[in-house]
Amino acid sequence: MHRKNRFTPLPLAVALTLVSGMASAGVLARDPYLQKVGPDTALVAFRLAANCSPEVRYGVGATNEVARSNDSGKAHAVVLTGLEPGTEYTYEVSACGLKTPAKSFRTAPVPGTRRVHFAAMGDFGTGGSDQRRVTARMVQTKPELFVALGDNAYPDGTEADFQEHLFVPMAELLSQVPLFASPGNHEYVTNQGQPYLDNLYMPTNNPEGTERYYSFDWGHVHFVSLDSNCAIGLSSAERCSLARQKAWLETDLAGTTQPWKVVFFHHPPWSSGEHGSQLTMRRQFAPLFEKYGVDLVLTGHDHNYERSKPMKGDDVASSGGIPYLVVGGGGATLRAFDTSQPAWSAMRDNKAYGFLDVEVVDGLLTANLLTTDGKVLDSLTLRKDLPPVEEPPPADALSVTVEGERGVAPHRALFLATTTPDVPVSWDFGDGGSAQGRSAEHTYAKAGQYTVTATATFGAVTRTATSVVTVTSASGGGGGGADAGTPDERPTPTLPGTPGTEDEPGGGSGGCAAGPTATLLPLAGLLFAGLMRRRRPGRSD
């Protein structure tokens, strides 16, 4: 849970200008920033300069939906739910009678979607001109998400550092691109990173329910954020421990089904920069990265860019291996390399500020280091074989033919599904009865109007088709029918899949007598004569 600290508004001169017919200043002390964006949800956080009840208006194109804040005070985090995956939404914050200019963002795609575009960098949170230039260039590339590699708020990770060195200089980016961060050592200067936790809203899917380390899926990429500060002993045991983080990581990597895996944190296992390689991170975590097929490791800490060759253990891999990248040129002062370039280092630079722009399309990952002037300083390509994408069946891939759409109870109807060969078909007869197979028969014991649903399963995708069977009561006495002169029985229509009542033959089966195709042979003449005479395909959803 986030601690809501009292926030002192910035002077009016630097407060966000809001628009409500004419320019108005001073309502927001912090621009909206996007957090925890998923396929169907997003969190919009912001700070007010005055106490009032804010709301977020949003929608596709027009902002016709409303989500209100349940928080009091000046710090607010409003969750938008019921969103559509991979969809661009427009939103604005309305508070104290004014509203912000409209911004837009895109929700995460459906898990498994084979196109992902993200940006990554670390060591940027200075509030200086170099950070602003890198951020402006990143905005132009329009990534779907931004992965921050630590040292997000220099020098001490205080509340004021976050406001002045993260949220102010990066407001334009953070209002449009969701931020997924990892803590750096400078965030740990103040109370072991507590202001980092107070200001950011990260996923909480580790057993401790903390935001220090976590994972999430975006398309067909599985992202893992680790807290390397915790791993190297900068955290007290009750807040975070190396052992608990390692155990969680192994479970997490073993459980993901996404084909691409990217891990990010602050302290680099491989670096020839000023700080050098962090051997605890290498010894403790690299074996798990290798065991579970991590594809790319992104770090910061050293204020430069460096890409290792594919590594395994303590050496360059003879085959396979994992490239480790230091992307520490996000805005802090660049630093010289103290040694000559090692044999394991594929490329390094300490002259240009920039960020990593990564696209993952099907089985191809392309990572480019983009500088503030738009040049590609370095490029990395990774490939892997993925199974072909299963094409969804067309909407009309299933139709239903019924022989006996009308009859008198007890009424027997015959059903035939027309679809691709070898596709399994299941039936819901609308009275609680069911069956399997391309053809089936069913006896309705009671009068009523029944919606019959056939479901064909094409791998991970299903298609359904429906038809209606109308059954009336028998006229005249005897034979199990209604007494003469008794009005037709009109039960409440039964929803598909609802069990029958106790007075129905067969209980929940609704008098179902379905079986293999062979059981229909005595009726084959009737069924196929009817098909020749009249084919009535049902609706296909």
XYZ file of C-alpha atoms in Angstrom:
541
model
C 0.000 0.000 0.000
C 1.237 3.447 -0.827
C 1.861 5.872 1.984
C 0.135 9.156 1.164
C 2.629 11.779 2.313
C 1.606 15.396 2.443
C 2.901 17.065 -0.699
C 3.912 20.707 -0.798
C 2.745 22.202 -4.133
C 5.280 23.787 -6.426
C 5.143 27.553 -6.830
C 2.373 28.753 -9.065
C 4.833 29.650 -11.800
C 5.760 26.007 -12.403
C 2.403 24.391 -11.679
C 0.608 22.702 -14.549
C -1.610 24.944 -16.642
C -5.103 23.531 -16.952
C -7.621 24.293 -19.643
C -11.249 25.154 -18.975
C -12.294 27.580 -21.658
C -9.240 29.725 -20.838
C -5.829 28.908 -19.362
C -5.855 28.376 -15.593
C -2.899 27.559 -13.374
C -2.237 25.897 -10.054
C -4.752 23.019 -9.854
C -2.278 20.166 -10.475
C 1.023 20.115 -8.651
C 2.047 17.047 -10.661
C 0.994 16.101 -14.169
C -0.840 12.796 -14.716
C 1.451 9.780 -15.134
C 0.545 6.269 -16.266
C 1.177 3.194 -14.122
C 0.216 -0.503 -14.146
C -1.247 -0.404 -17.638
C -2.478 -3.804 -18.789
C -4.768 -5.181 -21.495
C -7.941 -4.071 -19.692
C -6.828 -1.648 -16.978
C -4.695 1.435 -16.358
C -3.797 3.599 -13.369
C -3.663 7.388 -13.738
C -1.764 9.077 -10.867
C -1.405 12.805 -10.200
C -1.053 15.388 -7.428
C -3.406 18.278 -6.719
C -2.352 21.708 -5.530
C -5.663 22.184 -3.697
C -8.113 19.833 -2.021
C -11.090 18.880 -4.161
C -12.677 15.722 -5.589
C -11.007 14.871 -8.921
C -12.079 12.493 -11.636
C -10.582 11.057 -14.797
C -12.650 11.264 -17.960
C -11.625 8.807 -20.657
C -12.732 6.889 -23.700
C -11.901 5.858 -27.241
C -11.768 9.174 -29.062
C -14.231 11.026 -26.845
C -13.822 11.192 -23.060
C -17.313 9.971 -22.243
C -16.465 7.592 -19.375
C -15.755 8.750 -15.825
C -13.655 7.243 -12.998
C -13.633 9.145 -9.713
C -10.891 9.189 -7.118
C -11.651 7.607 -3.754
C -8.626 9.256 -2.122
C -8.591 12.372 -0.006
C -5.865 14.970 0.095
C -3.619 15.841 -2.793
C -2.149 12.479 -3.949
C -4.474 10.515 -6.221
C -4.328 7.269 -8.180
C -7.415 6.496 -10.269
C -7.852 3.032 -11.791
C -9.572 2.696 -15.164
C -11.168 -0.709 -15.735
C -13.043 -2.487 -18.494
C -10.643 -1.293 -21.200
C -10.075 -3.045 -24.521
C -6.614 -4.564 -25.246
C -4.285 -2.803 -27.684
C -6.585 0.211 -27.905
C -5.762 3.907 -27.811
C -7.623 5.833 -25.108
C -7.932 9.561 -24.603
C -8.110 10.888 -21.046
C -8.137 14.106 -19.029
C -8.128 14.924 -15.323
C -10.964 17.106 -14.072
C -10.506 18.815 -10.691
C -11.764 21.912 -8.910
C -13.831 22.925 -11.930
C -10.932 22.746 -14.395
C -9.455 20.042 -16.575
C -6.096 19.104 -18.054
C -5.400 19.011 -21.776
C -6.382 15.644 -23.253
C -3.661 12.990 -23.434
C -3.691 9.521 -24.955
C -2.183 6.118 -24.223
C -2.495 2.581 -25.550
C -3.437 -0.421 -23.448
C -1.283 -3.532 -23.493
C -2.105 -6.006 -26.249
C -3.633 -9.396 -25.627
C -0.980 -11.637 -24.002
C 0.852 -13.511 -26.733
C 0.468 -10.761 -29.336
C 3.644 -10.921 -31.407
C 4.527 -7.259 -31.722
C 6.000 -5.245 -28.845
C 7.821 -1.894 -28.831
C 9.484 -0.631 -25.644
C 12.206 1.797 -24.538
C 14.747 1.393 -21.729
C 17.379 3.516 -19.993
C 18.795 4.232 -16.554
C 20.679 6.914 -14.624
C 18.588 9.770 -15.961
C 16.868 11.452 -13.013
C 18.846 14.696 -12.807
C 16.321 17.191 -14.094
C 18.987 18.490 -16.460
C 19.030 19.354 -20.144
C 20.543 16.035 -21.266
C 17.737 14.108 -19.585
C 15.189 16.355 -21.261
C 16.727 15.839 -24.707
C 16.770 12.065 -24.303
C 13.165 12.126 -23.094
C 12.058 14.291 -26.027
C 13.635 11.857 -28.475
C 11.921 8.934 -26.739
C 8.528 10.641 -27.018
C 9.056 10.888 -30.777
C 9.562 7.119 -31.124
C 6.231 6.395 -29.372
C 7.124 3.234 -27.413
C 4.311 1.234 -25.848
C 6.058 1.192 -22.465
C 9.154 2.636 -20.783
C 11.449 0.414 -18.686
C 13.496 2.435 -16.165
C 16.761 0.877 -14.980
C 17.271 2.763 -11.731
C 18.670 6.053 -10.423
C 15.402 7.586 -11.471
C 15.627 10.513 -9.012
C 19.021 11.973 -8.102
C 20.685 12.657 -5.766
C 18.920 10.969 -2.846
C 15.583 9.647 -4.069
C 13.622 12.012 -1.823
C 10.078 13.209 -2.380
C 11.419 16.464 -3.799
C 13.930 14.606 -6.006
C 11.132 12.567 -7.564
C 9.040 15.641 -8.226
C 11.794 17.858 -9.622
C 14.013 15.292 -11.364
C 11.520 12.704 -12.633
C 7.968 13.986 -12.897
C 8.640 17.557 -14.046
C 11.240 16.937 -16.805
C 9.539 13.768 -18.050
C 5.904 14.870 -17.750
C 5.167 14.666 -21.479
C 6.503 11.111 -21.732
C 4.970 9.756 -18.528
C 1.508 11.087 -19.387
C 1.462 8.994 -22.576
C 3.766 6.011 -21.957
C 3.397 3.728 -18.908
C 6.490 3.525 -16.702
C 7.758 0.221 -15.289
C 10.731 0.928 -13.026
C 13.410 -0.732 -10.943
C 15.091 1.061 -8.005
C 18.665 2.325 -8.193
C 21.173 2.878 -5.423
C 20.330 6.599 -5.324
C 16.700 5.748 -4.525
C 17.997 3.661 -1.613
C 19.763 6.665 -0.055
C 16.475 7.746 1.541
C 14.929 5.159 3.848
C 15.845 2.189 1.657
C 13.758 3.433 -1.242
C 10.559 4.353 0.574
C 9.892 7.534 -1.468
C 10.321 5.385 -4.601
C 7.529 3.136 -3.307
C 5.400 6.114 -2.258
C 5.542 7.821 -5.653
C 5.370 4.879 -8.063
C 2.723 2.181 -8.480
C 4.335 -1.027 -9.668
C 2.835 -4.552 -9.883
C 2.701 -6.520 -6.621
C 2.918 -10.137 -7.726
C 5.688 -11.410 -5.460
C 4.754 -13.376 -2.305
C 5.571 -10.402 -0.073
C 3.200 -8.171 -2.018
C 5.856 -5.479 -2.430
C 6.747 -3.375 -5.455
C 10.521 -3.784 -5.099
C 10.562 -6.662 -7.610
C 7.828 -7.972 -9.896
C 6.991 -9.325 -13.351
C 4.426 -8.693 -16.057
C 3.603 -9.701 -19.629
C 3.332 -7.336 -22.549
C 2.353 -9.150 -25.721
C 4.668 -12.131 -26.147
C 7.396 -10.681 -23.893
C 7.714 -11.565 -20.208
C 9.379 -8.751 -18.246
C 11.010 -9.188 -14.832
C 12.160 -6.282 -12.649
C 14.604 -7.179 -9.855
C 15.782 -5.106 -6.902
C 19.560 -5.439 -7.122
C 19.972 -3.144 -4.095
C 18.196 -5.743 -2.001
C 20.239 -8.545 -3.541
C 23.580 -6.962 -2.656
C 22.571 -6.229 0.937
C 21.382 -2.605 0.925
C 17.951 -3.562 2.262
C 17.042 -4.725 5.746
C 15.904 -8.352 5.835
C 12.329 -7.545 6.829
C 11.902 -5.395 3.713
C 13.622 -7.593 1.138
C 16.127 -10.442 1.023
C 18.287 -12.096 -1.609
C 16.954 -15.570 -0.778
C 13.276 -14.632 -1.111
C 13.881 -12.734 -4.330
C 15.810 -15.648 -5.872
C 13.141 -18.167 -4.903
C 10.429 -15.990 -6.397
C 12.435 -15.444 -9.594
C 12.868 -19.153 -10.211
C 9.153 -19.790 -9.753
C 8.286 -16.839 -11.979
C 10.598 -17.760 -14.862
C 9.581 -21.411 -14.696
C 5.907 -20.464 -14.906
C 5.839 -18.047 -17.838
C 4.574 -19.255 -21.198
C 5.754 -16.244 -23.211
C 8.544 -17.010 -25.698
C 10.623 -13.868 -24.962
C 12.051 -13.052 -21.520
C 13.652 -9.708 -20.592
C 15.063 -9.026 -17.107
C 16.001 -5.540 -15.896
C 17.588 -4.091 -12.741
C 20.215 -1.535 -11.729
C 23.631 -3.102 -10.911
C 25.272 -4.753 -13.972
C 26.672 -8.301 -13.793
C 28.981 -7.324 -16.679
C 30.513 -3.839 -16.952
C 33.902 -2.271 -17.656
C 32.702 1.141 -16.474
C 33.650 2.975 -13.300
C 31.756 0.631 -10.945
C 32.625 -2.555 -12.829
C 30.812 -5.896 -12.767
C 28.527 -6.659 -9.809
C 29.626 -10.208 -9.055
C 26.860 -10.988 -6.561
C 24.266 -10.355 -9.241
C 26.230 -12.503 -11.667
C 26.832 -15.406 -9.291
C 23.352 -15.467 -7.778
C 21.106 -14.732 -10.745
C 22.901 -15.574 -14.005
C 22.472 -19.353 -13.462
C 18.701 -18.823 -13.244
C 18.732 -16.614 -16.325
C 20.534 -19.353 -18.236
C 18.413 -22.194 -16.853
C 15.114 -20.600 -17.876
C 16.106 -19.075 -21.196
C 16.257 -15.349 -20.462
C 16.985 -13.570 -23.730
C 18.196 -10.130 -22.648
C 19.383 -8.468 -19.406
C 19.205 -4.657 -19.113
C 20.979 -2.643 -16.389
C 22.310 0.816 -15.552
C 24.546 2.130 -12.716
C 27.591 2.942 -14.846
C 27.095 6.177 -16.767
C 27.822 4.847 -20.221
C 26.601 2.326 -22.748
C 28.081 -1.156 -22.996
C 26.927 -4.386 -24.610
C 28.514 -7.685 -23.755
C 28.926 -10.593 -26.089
C 26.551 -13.492 -25.352
C 27.704 -14.704 -21.935
C 27.373 -17.963 -20.047
C 28.784 -18.344 -16.561
C 31.946 -16.257 -16.376
C 32.881 -16.532 -20.039
C 31.771 -15.759 -23.546
C 29.366 -18.479 -24.627
C 30.454 -20.870 -27.346
C 26.783 -21.092 -28.344
C 23.653 -19.511 -26.998
C 24.409 -17.183 -24.109
C 22.826 -13.962 -22.870
C 23.815 -10.404 -23.867
C 24.048 -8.012 -20.905
C 23.530 -4.326 -21.661
C 24.411 -1.294 -19.559
C 22.180 1.585 -20.665
C 23.341 4.306 -18.284
C 23.403 7.333 -20.566
C 19.940 8.669 -19.801
C 20.976 12.041 -18.410
C 23.546 11.833 -15.604
C 27.105 12.966 -16.381
C 28.856 10.437 -18.607
C 32.017 8.918 -17.197
C 35.242 7.653 -18.709
C 36.172 3.984 -18.874
C 39.049 3.246 -16.507
C 40.369 0.249 -18.463
C 40.794 -0.868 -22.040
C 37.874 -2.701 -23.596
C 37.713 -6.301 -22.324
C 37.455 -9.271 -24.659
C 33.891 -9.992 -23.527
C 32.721 -6.439 -24.405
C 31.139 -6.212 -27.859
C 30.576 -2.441 -27.917
C 30.865 0.472 -25.474
C 30.506 4.250 -25.581
C 30.697 7.087 -23.063
C 30.277 10.052 -25.409
C 26.586 10.032 -26.350
C 23.385 10.298 -24.328
C 20.601 8.036 -25.436
C 18.175 5.203 -24.756
C 17.550 1.673 -25.984
C 14.700 1.329 -28.467
C 13.523 -2.294 -28.705
C 11.085 -3.950 -31.074
C 10.099 -7.605 -30.729
C 8.173 -8.903 -33.728
C 7.431 -12.621 -33.872
C 10.809 -14.344 -33.397
C 12.980 -11.279 -34.033
C 14.204 -8.843 -31.357
C 15.953 -5.680 -32.534
C 17.507 -3.311 -29.983
C 18.956 0.022 -31.130
C 20.779 2.554 -29.013
C 19.303 5.864 -30.185
C 21.140 9.096 -29.407
C 19.557 12.490 -28.843
C 20.211 13.441 -32.477
C 18.406 10.331 -33.718
C 21.479 8.309 -34.724
C 21.727 4.548 -34.135
C 24.922 4.127 -32.131
C 24.642 0.368 -31.667
C 22.303 -2.401 -32.764
C 21.602 -5.885 -31.444
C 19.527 -8.561 -33.166
C 18.266 -11.754 -31.526
C 16.342 -14.491 -33.292
C 14.414 -17.552 -32.203
C 12.099 -20.018 -33.862
C 8.493 -19.641 -32.823
C 5.616 -21.890 -33.842
C 3.491 -20.415 -36.618
C 0.667 -18.164 -35.533
C -2.578 -20.083 -35.493
C -4.962 -18.303 -37.835
C -8.394 -17.888 -36.260
C -11.208 -19.597 -38.133
C -13.639 -17.422 -40.077
C -16.824 -16.321 -38.378
C -18.870 -18.709 -40.551
C -16.680 -21.742 -39.836
C -19.596 -23.496 -38.125
C -23.266 -23.915 -39.024
C -26.059 -26.042 -37.568
C -28.831 -27.959 -39.347
C -31.819 -29.216 -37.355
C -34.336 -31.876 -38.365
C -37.318 -31.397 -36.110
C -37.323 -27.707 -35.281
C -40.935 -28.023 -34.111
C -42.774 -30.823 -32.411
C -44.968 -32.032 -29.586
C -43.518 -33.150 -26.242
C -41.884 -35.559 -25.855
C -40.119 -34.423 -29.019
C -36.978 -35.880 -30.556
C -34.799 -33.651 -32.755
C -31.750 -34.437 -34.849
C -28.735 -32.083 -35.173
C -25.847 -31.871 -37.607
C -22.859 -29.477 -37.356
C -21.110 -28.448 -40.569
C -17.513 -27.408 -39.937
C -13.882 -28.266 -40.688
C -13.103 -31.997 -40.517
C -11.607 -33.314 -37.264
C -12.749 -30.259 -35.271
C -14.435 -31.337 -32.011
C -18.006 -30.158 -31.542
C -20.014 -29.966 -28.319
C -23.755 -29.377 -27.973
C -25.860 -27.540 -25.414
C -29.519 -28.356 -26.019
C -30.896 -25.504 -23.939
C -32.619 -27.635 -21.304
C -29.543 -28.836 -19.438
C -28.782 -31.657 -21.865
C -25.502 -31.892 -23.760
C -23.633 -34.098 -26.181
C -20.380 -34.413 -28.129
C -19.839 -35.078 -31.819
C -20.678 -33.610 -35.204
C -24.161 -35.153 -35.140
C -26.472 -35.744 -32.212
C -30.067 -36.395 -31.235
C -31.985 -35.123 -28.242
C -35.459 -35.654 -26.754
C -37.271 -32.713 -25.191
C -39.624 -33.897 -22.446
C -41.454 -30.638 -21.849
C -42.936 -27.853 -23.906
C -40.866 -24.755 -24.370
C -38.630 -22.843 -26.724
C -35.027 -24.033 -26.538
C -31.880 -22.394 -27.904
C -29.479 -25.072 -29.105
C -25.797 -24.082 -29.169
C -23.052 -25.936 -31.016
C -19.450 -25.080 -30.114
C -16.546 -26.031 -32.377
C -13.015 -25.822 -30.920
C -10.264 -24.710 -33.308
C -7.176 -25.001 -31.097
C -7.332 -22.042 -28.701
C -10.260 -20.430 -30.547
C -13.914 -21.439 -30.461
C -16.813 -20.676 -32.753
C -20.491 -21.099 -31.856
C -23.691 -21.446 -33.870
C -27.244 -21.579 -32.565
C -30.689 -22.687 -33.598
C -34.094 -22.759 -31.877
C -36.314 -25.793 -31.233
C -39.976 -25.148 -30.338
C -41.832 -27.855 -28.431
C -45.552 -27.684 -27.638
C -47.754 -29.747 -25.312
C -49.767 -32.642 -26.642
C -53.499 -31.953 -27.108
C -56.114 -34.309 -25.760
C -56.001 -36.521 -22.675
C -53.811 -39.503 -21.925
C -50.511 -40.503 -23.363
C -48.660 -38.218 -20.966
C -50.067 -35.120 -22.730
C -52.017 -32.240 -21.227
C -55.702 -32.643 -20.359
C -58.172 -31.523 -22.991
C -58.902 -27.856 -22.761
C -55.799 -27.164 -20.640
C -53.799 -24.182 -21.972
C -50.345 -24.876 -23.376
C -47.643 -25.090 -20.742
C -45.329 -22.026 -21.039
C -42.301 -22.459 -18.744
C -39.760 -19.716 -18.275
C -37.153 -20.124 -21.033
C -34.085 -21.972 -19.728
C -30.710 -20.342 -20.336
C -28.165 -22.481 -22.177
C -26.305 -24.710 -19.781
C -28.886 -24.390 -16.955
C -29.753 -27.767 -15.360
C -33.306 -29.008 -15.728
C -35.759 -29.156 -12.815
C -36.350 -32.291 -10.794
C -39.569 -33.177 -12.598
C -37.759 -33.422 -15.957
C -36.882 -36.931 -17.098
C -33.254 -37.670 -16.476
C -32.791 -34.817 -13.992
C -30.232 -32.357 -15.336
C -29.903 -34.234 -18.627
C -33.255 -32.967 -19.853
C -33.988 -36.363 -21.459
C -30.745 -36.338 -23.433
C -30.106 -39.487 -25.430
C -26.973 -38.534 -27.293
C -24.400 -41.020 -28.423
C -22.005 -41.954 -31.229
C -22.960 -41.359 -34.801
C -23.806 -45.031 -35.120
C -26.860 -44.562 -32.883
C -28.358 -42.321 -35.557
C -28.273 -44.889 -38.343
C -31.965 -45.907 -38.008
C -32.805 -42.216 -38.443
C -30.314 -41.487 -41.209
C -32.906 -41.601 -43.953
C -35.094 -39.088 -42.159
C -32.196 -36.757 -41.347
C -30.565 -36.610 -44.750
C -33.865 -36.529 -46.612
C -34.618 -33.477 -44.540
C -31.228 -31.984 -45.383
C -31.881 -32.402 -49.096
C -35.290 -30.838 -48.673
C -34.264 -27.909 -46.524
C -31.002 -26.672 -45.027
C -31.342 -24.034 -42.425
C -27.937 -22.856 -41.190
C -28.015 -21.210 -37.790
C -26.432 -17.953 -36.797
C -22.655 -17.945 -36.373
C -21.069 -15.715 -33.724
